[in-house]
């Protein structure tokens, strides 16, 4: 029964009989001075590697362990939550002892992932900021309209300007989120929701900024090429270049979307267990 989601989901749905199950204690030999472990002590112990590897990433594994512990804690009696077990520890103390190494690995994984994403966000911000002052077509040097963009009346220029603003805004936002993660305390409870949620927001804003940067580049390339003398001879060139520009977006989706989906599923769902129809009516 230990660590079986389907079993605990069924316990959730069987009503008052679950009170008998969750108060069951691990029996010890008669006249033994060793205290018995309850179901919350079992949830506090580190599982096997096979069960940990259900999710990828040490931080998400730590999050799942916290979810397990809190879900089991919610169905046990108040007295059992502070009861000392066979090792002389309360369930919370036993959880901290058993997961000390995983907590350290989770912190390192979170820092490494955040640092790599922060570097990408910084590069995107630098590129987009520079492109904002190197607009396609240049500026008008003659009067009237001196200093205004030459191609400002083209629809593609509006697309370029809008995508530049979106890319810069979201890239800076992602930078701030990743910096906030790096300066966190990495307390045990932070891995339950706070850190994964921030990482999810950082990855989402970084993806939006990269996508907007690609749109900005493509619109600028179309705009400049359209104004050239030979654009009618090689109309496939801007389409080909824009298609190549989509490769970074596709790579980001392929490499990071599984992680983003895992974080979303584990952070945003209301419960680790999905109660089923009761067997007892």
XYZ file of C-alpha atoms in Angstrom:
281
model
C 0.000 0.000 0.000
C 2.994 2.273 0.615
C 3.330 5.077 -1.988
C 0.498 3.781 -4.170
C -1.467 6.771 -5.465
C -4.470 4.676 -6.527
C -4.735 3.090 -3.078
C -4.650 6.423 -1.279
C -7.120 7.873 -3.755
C -9.496 5.078 -2.817
C -8.912 5.737 0.892
C -9.920 9.332 0.249
C -13.266 8.195 -1.118
C -14.405 5.540 1.345
C -15.698 7.891 4.011
C -15.548 7.051 7.711
C -13.756 3.718 7.230
C -10.605 5.636 6.279
C -10.379 6.798 9.892
C -9.722 3.179 10.904
C -7.077 2.705 8.226
C -5.110 5.889 8.886
C -4.907 5.205 12.646
C -3.277 1.813 12.064
C 0.216 1.593 13.544
C 3.158 -0.641 12.694
C 3.129 -3.353 15.379
C 6.239 -4.143 17.445
C 6.949 -7.165 19.655
C 4.956 -7.264 22.911
C 6.509 -5.455 25.897
C 8.746 -3.522 23.517
C 9.678 -0.013 24.655
C 9.921 1.152 21.040
C 7.089 3.444 19.958
C 5.046 2.459 16.932
C 5.124 4.276 13.602
C 1.860 5.540 12.179
C 0.939 6.150 8.543
C 2.403 9.669 8.617
C 5.795 8.273 9.669
C 5.700 6.028 6.609
C 4.943 9.022 4.368
C 7.893 10.860 5.912
C 10.418 8.231 4.822
C 12.350 8.569 1.571
C 11.062 6.154 -1.104
C 13.075 4.048 -3.529
C 14.804 5.582 -6.551
C 12.192 4.029 -8.814
C 9.419 5.933 -7.057
C 11.438 9.152 -6.924
C 12.144 9.018 -10.661
C 8.441 9.232 -11.495
C 9.187 12.931 -11.978
C 12.421 14.388 -13.367
C 14.568 16.892 -11.516
C 15.514 16.819 -7.843
C 13.464 19.933 -7.080
C 10.299 18.372 -8.497
C 11.043 15.147 -6.635
C 11.278 17.141 -3.425
C 8.001 18.843 -4.304
C 6.285 15.496 -4.816
C 7.588 14.243 -1.469
C 6.189 17.317 0.262
C 2.845 16.794 -1.473
C 2.740 13.169 -0.339
C 3.486 14.148 3.251
C 0.959 16.996 3.363
C -1.793 14.919 1.748
C -1.344 12.077 4.231
C -1.095 14.604 7.068
C -4.484 16.023 6.103
C -6.266 12.720 6.777
C -4.630 11.690 10.074
C -5.675 12.776 13.537
C -4.109 15.844 15.120
C -2.557 13.740 17.871
C -0.817 11.469 15.352
C 0.819 14.426 13.612
C 3.051 15.125 16.614
C 3.459 11.563 17.844
C 7.012 10.227 18.082
C 7.745 6.992 16.269
C 10.281 4.177 16.453
C 13.227 6.564 15.967
C 12.025 8.965 18.631
C 11.070 11.582 16.040
C 7.824 13.212 15.048
C 6.729 12.742 11.412
C 7.937 16.239 10.475
C 11.326 15.667 12.104
C 11.636 12.295 10.390
C 10.757 13.872 7.037
C 13.484 16.510 7.429
C 16.037 13.870 8.393
C 15.156 11.492 5.543
C 15.041 14.210 2.862
C 18.091 16.235 3.858
C 20.183 14.998 0.914
C 17.307 15.381 -1.555
C 16.776 18.950 -0.332
C 20.423 19.779 -1.067
C 20.232 18.183 -4.508
C 16.988 20.032 -5.209
C 18.585 23.359 -4.354
C 21.554 22.670 -6.652
C 19.246 21.561 -9.498
C 17.094 24.659 -9.099
C 20.126 26.968 -9.070
C 21.699 25.325 -12.138
C 18.452 25.407 -14.125
C 17.734 28.999 -13.137
C 21.264 30.155 -13.975
C 21.151 28.677 -17.480
C 17.752 30.262 -18.129
C 18.967 33.590 -16.744
C 21.847 33.603 -19.233
C 19.434 33.014 -22.128
C 17.080 35.747 -20.871
C 19.994 38.183 -20.601
C 21.081 37.442 -24.177
C 17.526 37.956 -25.456
C 17.245 41.262 -23.582
C 20.546 42.491 -25.020
C 19.640 41.540 -28.593
C 16.134 43.006 -28.421
C 17.301 46.230 -26.773
C 19.964 46.743 -29.473
C 17.500 45.985 -32.262
C 15.125 48.590 -30.892
C 17.576 51.354 -31.795
C 18.615 49.777 -35.120
C 15.231 49.847 -36.789
C 14.851 48.517 -40.348
C 15.205 51.178 -43.028
C 16.854 53.684 -40.697
C 15.703 57.204 -39.842
C 14.638 60.118 -42.005
C 17.389 62.763 -42.280
C 15.424 65.272 -44.307
C 12.659 67.644 -43.332
C 9.767 67.389 -42.728
C 9.675 64.294 -40.518
C 13.333 64.427 -39.611
C 14.310 61.733 -37.140
C 11.245 59.558 -37.793
C 11.600 55.988 -39.117
C 11.558 55.845 -42.912
C 9.348 52.739 -43.072
C 6.954 53.804 -40.328
C 3.918 53.750 -42.633
C 4.298 50.041 -43.449
C 2.140 47.526 -41.593
C 5.150 45.269 -41.011
C 6.828 48.098 -39.129
C 3.959 48.067 -36.630
C 4.470 44.321 -36.220
C 8.183 44.910 -35.672
C 7.592 47.612 -33.051
C 4.957 45.627 -31.175
C 7.012 42.422 -31.098
C 10.070 44.382 -29.937
C 8.098 45.783 -27.013
C 6.704 42.366 -26.076
C 10.104 40.674 -26.339
C 11.857 43.288 -24.212
C 9.134 43.380 -21.581
C 8.910 39.611 -21.130
C 12.668 39.019 -21.279
C 13.275 41.558 -18.517
C 10.435 40.006 -16.521
C 11.959 36.551 -16.869
C 15.334 37.933 -15.749
C 13.785 39.369 -12.593
C 11.977 36.091 -11.856
C 15.154 34.038 -12.242
C 17.100 36.487 -10.080
C 14.397 36.204 -7.434
C 14.718 32.401 -7.515
C 18.504 32.568 -7.146
C 18.203 34.795 -4.073
C 15.562 32.622 -2.363
C 16.227 30.896 0.950
C 15.483 27.405 -0.439
C 13.623 26.391 2.675
C 11.940 23.004 2.703
C 8.430 24.386 2.208
C 9.588 26.604 -0.686
C 9.844 23.495 -2.855
C 6.184 22.688 -2.380
C 4.832 25.538 -4.485
C 6.810 28.772 -4.327
C 9.979 27.794 -6.205
C 8.332 25.539 -8.846
C 5.688 28.193 -9.549
C 8.333 30.900 -10.034
C 10.351 28.630 -12.299
C 7.229 27.902 -14.347
C 6.517 31.630 -14.712
C 10.136 32.289 -15.649
C 10.140 29.613 -18.347
C 6.800 30.825 -19.725
C 7.904 34.471 -19.958
C 11.228 33.418 -21.472
C 9.418 31.412 -24.157
C 7.172 34.381 -24.972
C 10.175 36.709 -25.226
C 12.042 34.336 -27.562
C 8.957 33.923 -29.756
C 8.433 37.702 -29.917
C 12.100 38.198 -30.787
C 11.741 35.791 -33.714
C 8.617 37.636 -34.900
C 10.521 40.906 -34.653
C 13.421 39.546 -36.677
C 11.149 38.054 -39.352
C 9.089 41.230 -39.762
C 12.250 43.354 -39.999
C 13.737 41.008 -42.591
C 10.534 41.013 -44.661
C 10.366 44.804 -44.385
C 13.937 45.432 -45.528
C 13.829 42.786 -48.249
C 10.551 44.157 -49.575
C 12.125 47.558 -50.055
C 15.105 46.114 -51.942
C 15.551 46.191 -55.693
C 15.577 42.428 -56.221
C 12.837 41.307 -53.884
C 10.620 40.187 -56.797
C 13.312 37.842 -58.118
C 13.813 35.765 -54.969
C 10.548 35.888 -53.086
C 11.313 32.608 -51.341
C 14.340 34.039 -49.495
C 12.466 35.843 -46.659
C 10.213 32.816 -46.206
C 13.226 30.529 -46.009
C 15.042 32.767 -43.536
C 11.930 33.131 -41.374
C 11.516 29.364 -41.333
C 15.085 28.966 -40.120
C 14.425 31.588 -37.461
C 11.705 29.352 -36.028
C 14.239 26.651 -35.158
C 15.183 28.230 -31.768
C 11.520 28.344 -30.792
C 11.028 24.735 -31.831
C 14.154 23.698 -29.920
C 12.986 25.501 -26.798
C 9.572 23.834 -26.989
C 11.107 20.402 -27.577
C 13.660 20.692 -24.760
C 11.768 22.656 -22.119
C 8.073 21.938 -22.643
C 8.217 18.559 -20.796
C 9.693 20.299 -17.757
C 7.141 23.105 -17.991
C 4.273 20.603 -18.209
C 5.563 18.635 -15.217
C 5.833 21.786 -13.113
C 2.349 22.879 -14.142
C 0.788 19.496 -13.350
C 2.446 19.181 -9.957
C 2.013 22.809 -8.875
C -1.396 23.857 -10.156
C -3.522 20.793 -9.511
C -5.530 20.901 -6.310
C -4.592 17.470 -4.952
C -2.022 14.742 -5.509
C -4.784 12.164 -5.221
C -7.819 11.931 -7.479
C -10.732 10.606 -5.410
C -12.800 7.937 -7.115
C -16.392 6.839 -6.593
C -16.856 5.351 -3.186
C -17.060 1.573 -2.835
C -19.380 1.971 0.156
C -22.715 3.631 -0.399
